[in-house]
CSV table of C-alpha atoms and ligand atoms in Angstrom, one decimal:
chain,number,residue,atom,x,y,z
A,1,UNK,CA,0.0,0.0,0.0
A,2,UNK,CA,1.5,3.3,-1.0
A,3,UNK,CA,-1.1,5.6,1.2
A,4,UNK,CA,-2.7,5.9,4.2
A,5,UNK,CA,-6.0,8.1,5.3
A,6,UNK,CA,-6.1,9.5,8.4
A,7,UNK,CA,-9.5,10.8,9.1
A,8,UNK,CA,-11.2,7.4,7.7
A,9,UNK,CA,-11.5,5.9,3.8
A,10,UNK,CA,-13.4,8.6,2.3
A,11,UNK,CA,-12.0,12.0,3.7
A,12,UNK,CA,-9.3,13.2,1.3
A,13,UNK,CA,-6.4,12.9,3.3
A,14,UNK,CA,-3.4,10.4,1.3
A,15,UNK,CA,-0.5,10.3,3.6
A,16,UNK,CA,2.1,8.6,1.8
A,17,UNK,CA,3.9,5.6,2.6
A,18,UNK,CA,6.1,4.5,-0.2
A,19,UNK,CA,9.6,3.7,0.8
A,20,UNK,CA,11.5,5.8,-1.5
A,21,UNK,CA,9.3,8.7,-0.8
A,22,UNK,CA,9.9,8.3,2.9
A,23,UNK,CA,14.2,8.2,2.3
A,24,UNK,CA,14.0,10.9,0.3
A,25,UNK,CA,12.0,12.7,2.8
A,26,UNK,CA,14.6,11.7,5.2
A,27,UNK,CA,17.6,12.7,3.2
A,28,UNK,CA,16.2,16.7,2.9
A,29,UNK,CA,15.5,17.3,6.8
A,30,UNK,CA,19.4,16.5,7.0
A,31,UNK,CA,20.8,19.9,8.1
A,32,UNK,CA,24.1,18.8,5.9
A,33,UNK,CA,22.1,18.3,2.9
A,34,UNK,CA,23.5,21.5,0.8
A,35,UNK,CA,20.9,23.8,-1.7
A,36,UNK,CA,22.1,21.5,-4.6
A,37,UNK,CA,20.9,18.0,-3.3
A,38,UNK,CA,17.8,19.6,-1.2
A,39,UNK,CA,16.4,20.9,-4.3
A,40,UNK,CA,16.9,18.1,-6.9
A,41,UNK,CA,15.4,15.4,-3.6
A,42,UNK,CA,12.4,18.0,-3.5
A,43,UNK,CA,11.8,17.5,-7.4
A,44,UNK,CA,12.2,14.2,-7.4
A,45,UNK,CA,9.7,13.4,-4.3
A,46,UNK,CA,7.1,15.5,-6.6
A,47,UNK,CA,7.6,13.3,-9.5
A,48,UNK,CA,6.7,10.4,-7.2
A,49,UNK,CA,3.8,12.2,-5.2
A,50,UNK,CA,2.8,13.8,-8.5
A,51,UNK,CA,2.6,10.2,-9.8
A,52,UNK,CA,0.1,8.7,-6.7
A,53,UNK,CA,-1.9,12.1,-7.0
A,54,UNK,CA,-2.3,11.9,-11.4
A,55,UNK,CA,-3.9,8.3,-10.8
A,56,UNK,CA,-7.4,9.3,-11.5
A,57,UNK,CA,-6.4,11.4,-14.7
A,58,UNK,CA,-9.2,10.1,-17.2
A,59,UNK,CA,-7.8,8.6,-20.4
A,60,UNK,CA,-9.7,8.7,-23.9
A,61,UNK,CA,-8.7,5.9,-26.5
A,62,UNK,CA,-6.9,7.1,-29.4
A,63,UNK,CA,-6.3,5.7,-32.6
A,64,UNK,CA,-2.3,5.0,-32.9
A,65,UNK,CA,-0.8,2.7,-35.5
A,66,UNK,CA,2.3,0.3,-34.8
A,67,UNK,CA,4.7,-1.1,-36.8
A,68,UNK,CA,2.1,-4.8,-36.4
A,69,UNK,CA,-1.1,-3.3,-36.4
A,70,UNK,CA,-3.6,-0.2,-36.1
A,71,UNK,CA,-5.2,-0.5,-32.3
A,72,UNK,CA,-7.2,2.3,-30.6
A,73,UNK,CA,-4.6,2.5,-27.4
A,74,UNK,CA,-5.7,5.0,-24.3
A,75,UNK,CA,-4.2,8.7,-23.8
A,76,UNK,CA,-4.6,11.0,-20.9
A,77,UNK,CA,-8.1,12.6,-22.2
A,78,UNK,CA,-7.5,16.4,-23.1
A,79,UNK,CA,-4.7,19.1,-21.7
A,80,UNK,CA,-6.5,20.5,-18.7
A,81,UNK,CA,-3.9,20.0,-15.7
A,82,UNK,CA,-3.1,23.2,-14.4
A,83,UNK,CA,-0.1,23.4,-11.9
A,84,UNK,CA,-0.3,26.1,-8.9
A,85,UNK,CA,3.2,26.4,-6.7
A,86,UNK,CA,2.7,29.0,-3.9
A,87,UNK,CA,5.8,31.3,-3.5
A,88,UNK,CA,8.3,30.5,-2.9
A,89,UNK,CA,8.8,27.0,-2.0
A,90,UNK,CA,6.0,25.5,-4.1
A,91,UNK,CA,8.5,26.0,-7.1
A,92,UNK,CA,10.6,23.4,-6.2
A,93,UNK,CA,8.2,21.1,-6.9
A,94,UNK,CA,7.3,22.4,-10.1
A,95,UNK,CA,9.8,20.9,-12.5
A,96,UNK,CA,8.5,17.5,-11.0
A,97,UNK,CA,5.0,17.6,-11.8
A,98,UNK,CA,6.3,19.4,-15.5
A,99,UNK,CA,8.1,16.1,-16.0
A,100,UNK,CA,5.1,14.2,-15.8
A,101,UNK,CA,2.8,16.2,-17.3
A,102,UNK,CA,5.0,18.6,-19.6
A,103,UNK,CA,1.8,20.4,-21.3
A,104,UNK,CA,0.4,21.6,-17.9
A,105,UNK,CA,0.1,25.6,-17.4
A,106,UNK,CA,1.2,27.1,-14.4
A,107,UNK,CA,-0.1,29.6,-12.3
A,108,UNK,CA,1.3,31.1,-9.4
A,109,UNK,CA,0.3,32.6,-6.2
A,110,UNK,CA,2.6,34.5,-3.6
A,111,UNK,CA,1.7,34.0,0.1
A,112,UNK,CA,4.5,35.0,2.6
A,113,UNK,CA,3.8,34.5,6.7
A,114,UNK,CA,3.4,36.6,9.0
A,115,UNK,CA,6.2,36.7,11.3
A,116,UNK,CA,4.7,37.3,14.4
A,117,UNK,CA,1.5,36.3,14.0
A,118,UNK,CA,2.0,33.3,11.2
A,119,UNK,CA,-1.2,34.7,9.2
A,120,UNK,CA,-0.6,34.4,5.9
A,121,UNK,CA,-0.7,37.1,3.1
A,122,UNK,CA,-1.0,37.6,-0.3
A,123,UNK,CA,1.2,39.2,-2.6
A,124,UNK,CA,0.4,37.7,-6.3
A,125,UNK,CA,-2.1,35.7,-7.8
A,126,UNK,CA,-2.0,34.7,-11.5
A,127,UNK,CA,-4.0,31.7,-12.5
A,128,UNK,CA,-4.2,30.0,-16.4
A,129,UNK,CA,-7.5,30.4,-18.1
A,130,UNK,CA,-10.3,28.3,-18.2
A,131,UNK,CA,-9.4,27.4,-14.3
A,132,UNK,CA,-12.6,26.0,-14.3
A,133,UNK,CA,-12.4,23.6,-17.0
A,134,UNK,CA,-8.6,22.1,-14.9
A,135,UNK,CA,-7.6,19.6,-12.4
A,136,UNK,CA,-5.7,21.9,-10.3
A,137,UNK,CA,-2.4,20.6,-8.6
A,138,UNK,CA,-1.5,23.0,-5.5
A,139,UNK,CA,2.2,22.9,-4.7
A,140,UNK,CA,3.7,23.6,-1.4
A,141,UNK,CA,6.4,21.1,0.5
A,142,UNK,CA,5.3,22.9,3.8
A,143,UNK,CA,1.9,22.3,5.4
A,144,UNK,CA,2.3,23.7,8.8
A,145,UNK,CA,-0.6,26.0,10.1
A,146,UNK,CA,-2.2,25.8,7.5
A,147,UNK,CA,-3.3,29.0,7.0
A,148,UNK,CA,-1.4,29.6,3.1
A,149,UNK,CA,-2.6,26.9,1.7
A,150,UNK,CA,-6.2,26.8,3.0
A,151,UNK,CA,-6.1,30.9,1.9
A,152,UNK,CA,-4.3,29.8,-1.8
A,153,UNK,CA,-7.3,27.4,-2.7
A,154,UNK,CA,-9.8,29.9,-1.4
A,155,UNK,CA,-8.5,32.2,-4.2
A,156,UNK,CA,-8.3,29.5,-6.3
A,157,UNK,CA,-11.9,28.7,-5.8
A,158,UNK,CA,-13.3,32.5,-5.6
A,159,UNK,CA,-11.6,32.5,-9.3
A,160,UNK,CA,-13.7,29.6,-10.6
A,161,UNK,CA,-11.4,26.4,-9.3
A,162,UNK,CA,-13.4,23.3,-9.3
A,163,UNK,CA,-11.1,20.3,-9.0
A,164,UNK,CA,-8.3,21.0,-7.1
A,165,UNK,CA,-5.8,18.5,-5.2
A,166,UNK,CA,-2.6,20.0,-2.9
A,167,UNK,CA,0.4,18.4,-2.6
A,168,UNK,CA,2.7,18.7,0.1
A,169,UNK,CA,5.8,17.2,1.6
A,170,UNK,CA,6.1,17.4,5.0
A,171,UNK,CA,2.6,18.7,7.0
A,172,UNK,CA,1.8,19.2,10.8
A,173,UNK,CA,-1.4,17.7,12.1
A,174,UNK,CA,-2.6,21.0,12.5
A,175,UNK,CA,-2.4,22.2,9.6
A,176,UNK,CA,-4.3,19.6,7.8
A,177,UNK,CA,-7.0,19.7,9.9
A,178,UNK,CA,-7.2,23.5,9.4
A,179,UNK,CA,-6.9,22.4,5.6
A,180,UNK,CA,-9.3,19.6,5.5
A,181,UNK,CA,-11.9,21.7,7.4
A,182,UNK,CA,-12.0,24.6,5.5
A,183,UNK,CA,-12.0,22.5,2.0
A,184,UNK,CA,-13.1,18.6,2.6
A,185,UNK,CA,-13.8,18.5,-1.3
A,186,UNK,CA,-9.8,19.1,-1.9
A,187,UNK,CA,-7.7,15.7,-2.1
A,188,UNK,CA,-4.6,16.5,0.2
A,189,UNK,CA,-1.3,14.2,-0.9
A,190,UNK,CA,1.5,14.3,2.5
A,191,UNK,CA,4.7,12.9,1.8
A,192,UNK,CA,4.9,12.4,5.7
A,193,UNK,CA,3.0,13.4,8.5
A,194,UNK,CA,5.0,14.8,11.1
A,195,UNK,CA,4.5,15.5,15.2
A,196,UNK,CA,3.6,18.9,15.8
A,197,UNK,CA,4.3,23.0,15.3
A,198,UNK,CA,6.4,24.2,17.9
A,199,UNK,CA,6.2,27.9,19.4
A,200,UNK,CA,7.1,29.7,16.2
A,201,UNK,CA,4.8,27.7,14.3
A,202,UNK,CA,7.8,25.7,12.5
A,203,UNK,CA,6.7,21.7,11.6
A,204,UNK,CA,9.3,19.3,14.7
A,205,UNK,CA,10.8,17.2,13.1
A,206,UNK,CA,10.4,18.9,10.1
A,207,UNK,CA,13.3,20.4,7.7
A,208,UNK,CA,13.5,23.8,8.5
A,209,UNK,CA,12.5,27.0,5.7
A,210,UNK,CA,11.8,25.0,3.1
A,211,UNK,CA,12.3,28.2,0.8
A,212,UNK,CA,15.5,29.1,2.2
A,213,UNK,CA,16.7,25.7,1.7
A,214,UNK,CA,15.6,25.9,-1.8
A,215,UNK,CA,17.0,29.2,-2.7
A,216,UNK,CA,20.1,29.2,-0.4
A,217,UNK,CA,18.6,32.5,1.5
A,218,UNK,CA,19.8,31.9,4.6
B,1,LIG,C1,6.3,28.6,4.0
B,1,LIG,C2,5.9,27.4,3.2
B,1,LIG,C3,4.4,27.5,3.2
B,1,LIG,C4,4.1,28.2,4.5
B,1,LIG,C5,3.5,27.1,5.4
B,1,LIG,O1,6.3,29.7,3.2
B,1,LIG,O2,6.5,27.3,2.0
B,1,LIG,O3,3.9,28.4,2.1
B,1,LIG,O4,5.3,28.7,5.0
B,1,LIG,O5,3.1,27.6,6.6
B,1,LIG,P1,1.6,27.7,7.0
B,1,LIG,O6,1.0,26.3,6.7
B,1,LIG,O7,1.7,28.0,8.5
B,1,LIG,O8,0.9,28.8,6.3
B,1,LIG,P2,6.8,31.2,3.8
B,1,LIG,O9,5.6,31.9,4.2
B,1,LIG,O10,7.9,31.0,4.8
B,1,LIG,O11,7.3,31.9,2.5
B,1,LIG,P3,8.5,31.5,1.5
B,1,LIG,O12,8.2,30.2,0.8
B,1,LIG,O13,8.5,32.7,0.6
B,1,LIG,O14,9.7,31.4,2.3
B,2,LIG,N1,7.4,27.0,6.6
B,2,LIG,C1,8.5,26.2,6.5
B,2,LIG,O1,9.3,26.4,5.5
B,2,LIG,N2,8.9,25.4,7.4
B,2,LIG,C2,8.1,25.1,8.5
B,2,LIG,O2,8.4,24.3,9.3
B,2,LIG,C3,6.9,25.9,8.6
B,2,LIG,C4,6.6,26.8,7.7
């Protein structure tokens, strides 16, 4: 079994437990693991998340002829996947899901915390057109309060989002119950489910910024 729900069968919530997913996982809340390796282990755990999260992507049969035969031989149906990192750390993850799915559009929204009070806020929200028509990929490797990804797909939806599914890599237990809560129609993929947010509202174990890791900021 490659997932786990937490909440019961039906509610939405696909912790993942595939062994490489879980070393990899491992290998980027090293504190020696440089910008380099932390940001090609961050693509390479969305490849594999992307890859559990795609599963339901509905194929259409298409006529294809081989060098035996003509067969009618199933695609994936149309080019409606629309990829959404929120700033910055979501865009790690971005050339992961790209290598799946290389004719997805990309949107973008900024969200940056609030230091003190870890609200979050919005700085930038460009989305690709028809949202409605898409299955929506939210990108994030953080889930800790959950307060910038509950507010990202309550833009997304205000703008016409219908199917939308967030991926994350590492998420607190509070955060997804803030997440789940606000939007029980959203499928949320975890590559692992940590303990708890300590006093600065940081996911323990966890891995630290996950932007400043990825950009070498600090
Ligand atoms: C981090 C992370 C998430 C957010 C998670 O971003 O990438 O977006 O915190 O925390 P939350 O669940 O409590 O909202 P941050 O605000 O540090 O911005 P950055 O990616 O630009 O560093
Ligand atoms: N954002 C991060 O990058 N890390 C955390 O642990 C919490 C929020």
């Amino acid at each position: 079994m490659a997932m786990q729900n937490i909440y019961g069968p039906e509610d939405n919530v696909f912790i993942q437990t595939h062994p490489l997913i879980q070393h990899k996982i491992s290998m980027l809340r090293d504190i020696n693991t440089g910008t380099n390796e932390f940001r090609k282990l961050i693509e390479e755990i969305a490849v594999l998340m992307g890859f559990e999260a795609l599963r339901d992507l509905p194929l259409e049969d298409r006529e294809v002829v081989t060098p035996i035969e003509t067969c009618m031989t199933p695609f994936v149906a149309g080019k409606k996947l629309a990829i959404v990192p929120i700033l910055r750390a979501g865009l790690g993850m971005v050339s992961g899901i790209t290598t799946l799915v290389p004719t997805a559009k990309i949107g973008h929204i900024g969200m940056y915390r609030d230091e003190v009070t870890h609200e979050p806020h919005e700085y930038y929200c460009k989305l690709p057109k028809p949202i409605e028509l898409r299955t929506i990929l939210v990108l994030d490797p953080m889930l800790a309060t959950g307060g910038s990804a509950t507010d990202s797909i309550t833009l997304i939806k205000e703008r016409g989002g219908k199917k939308i599914k967030f991926l994350c890599i590492i998420a607190a237990p509070e955060g997804i119950k803030r997440l789940h809560e606000a939007h029980p129609d959203v499928q949320i993929y975890v590559g692992h489910l940590d303990r708890e947010l300590n006093e600065n509202a940081y996911i323990c174990p966890g891995l630290g910024d996950a932007g400043d890791r990825i950009f070498g900021t600090k």
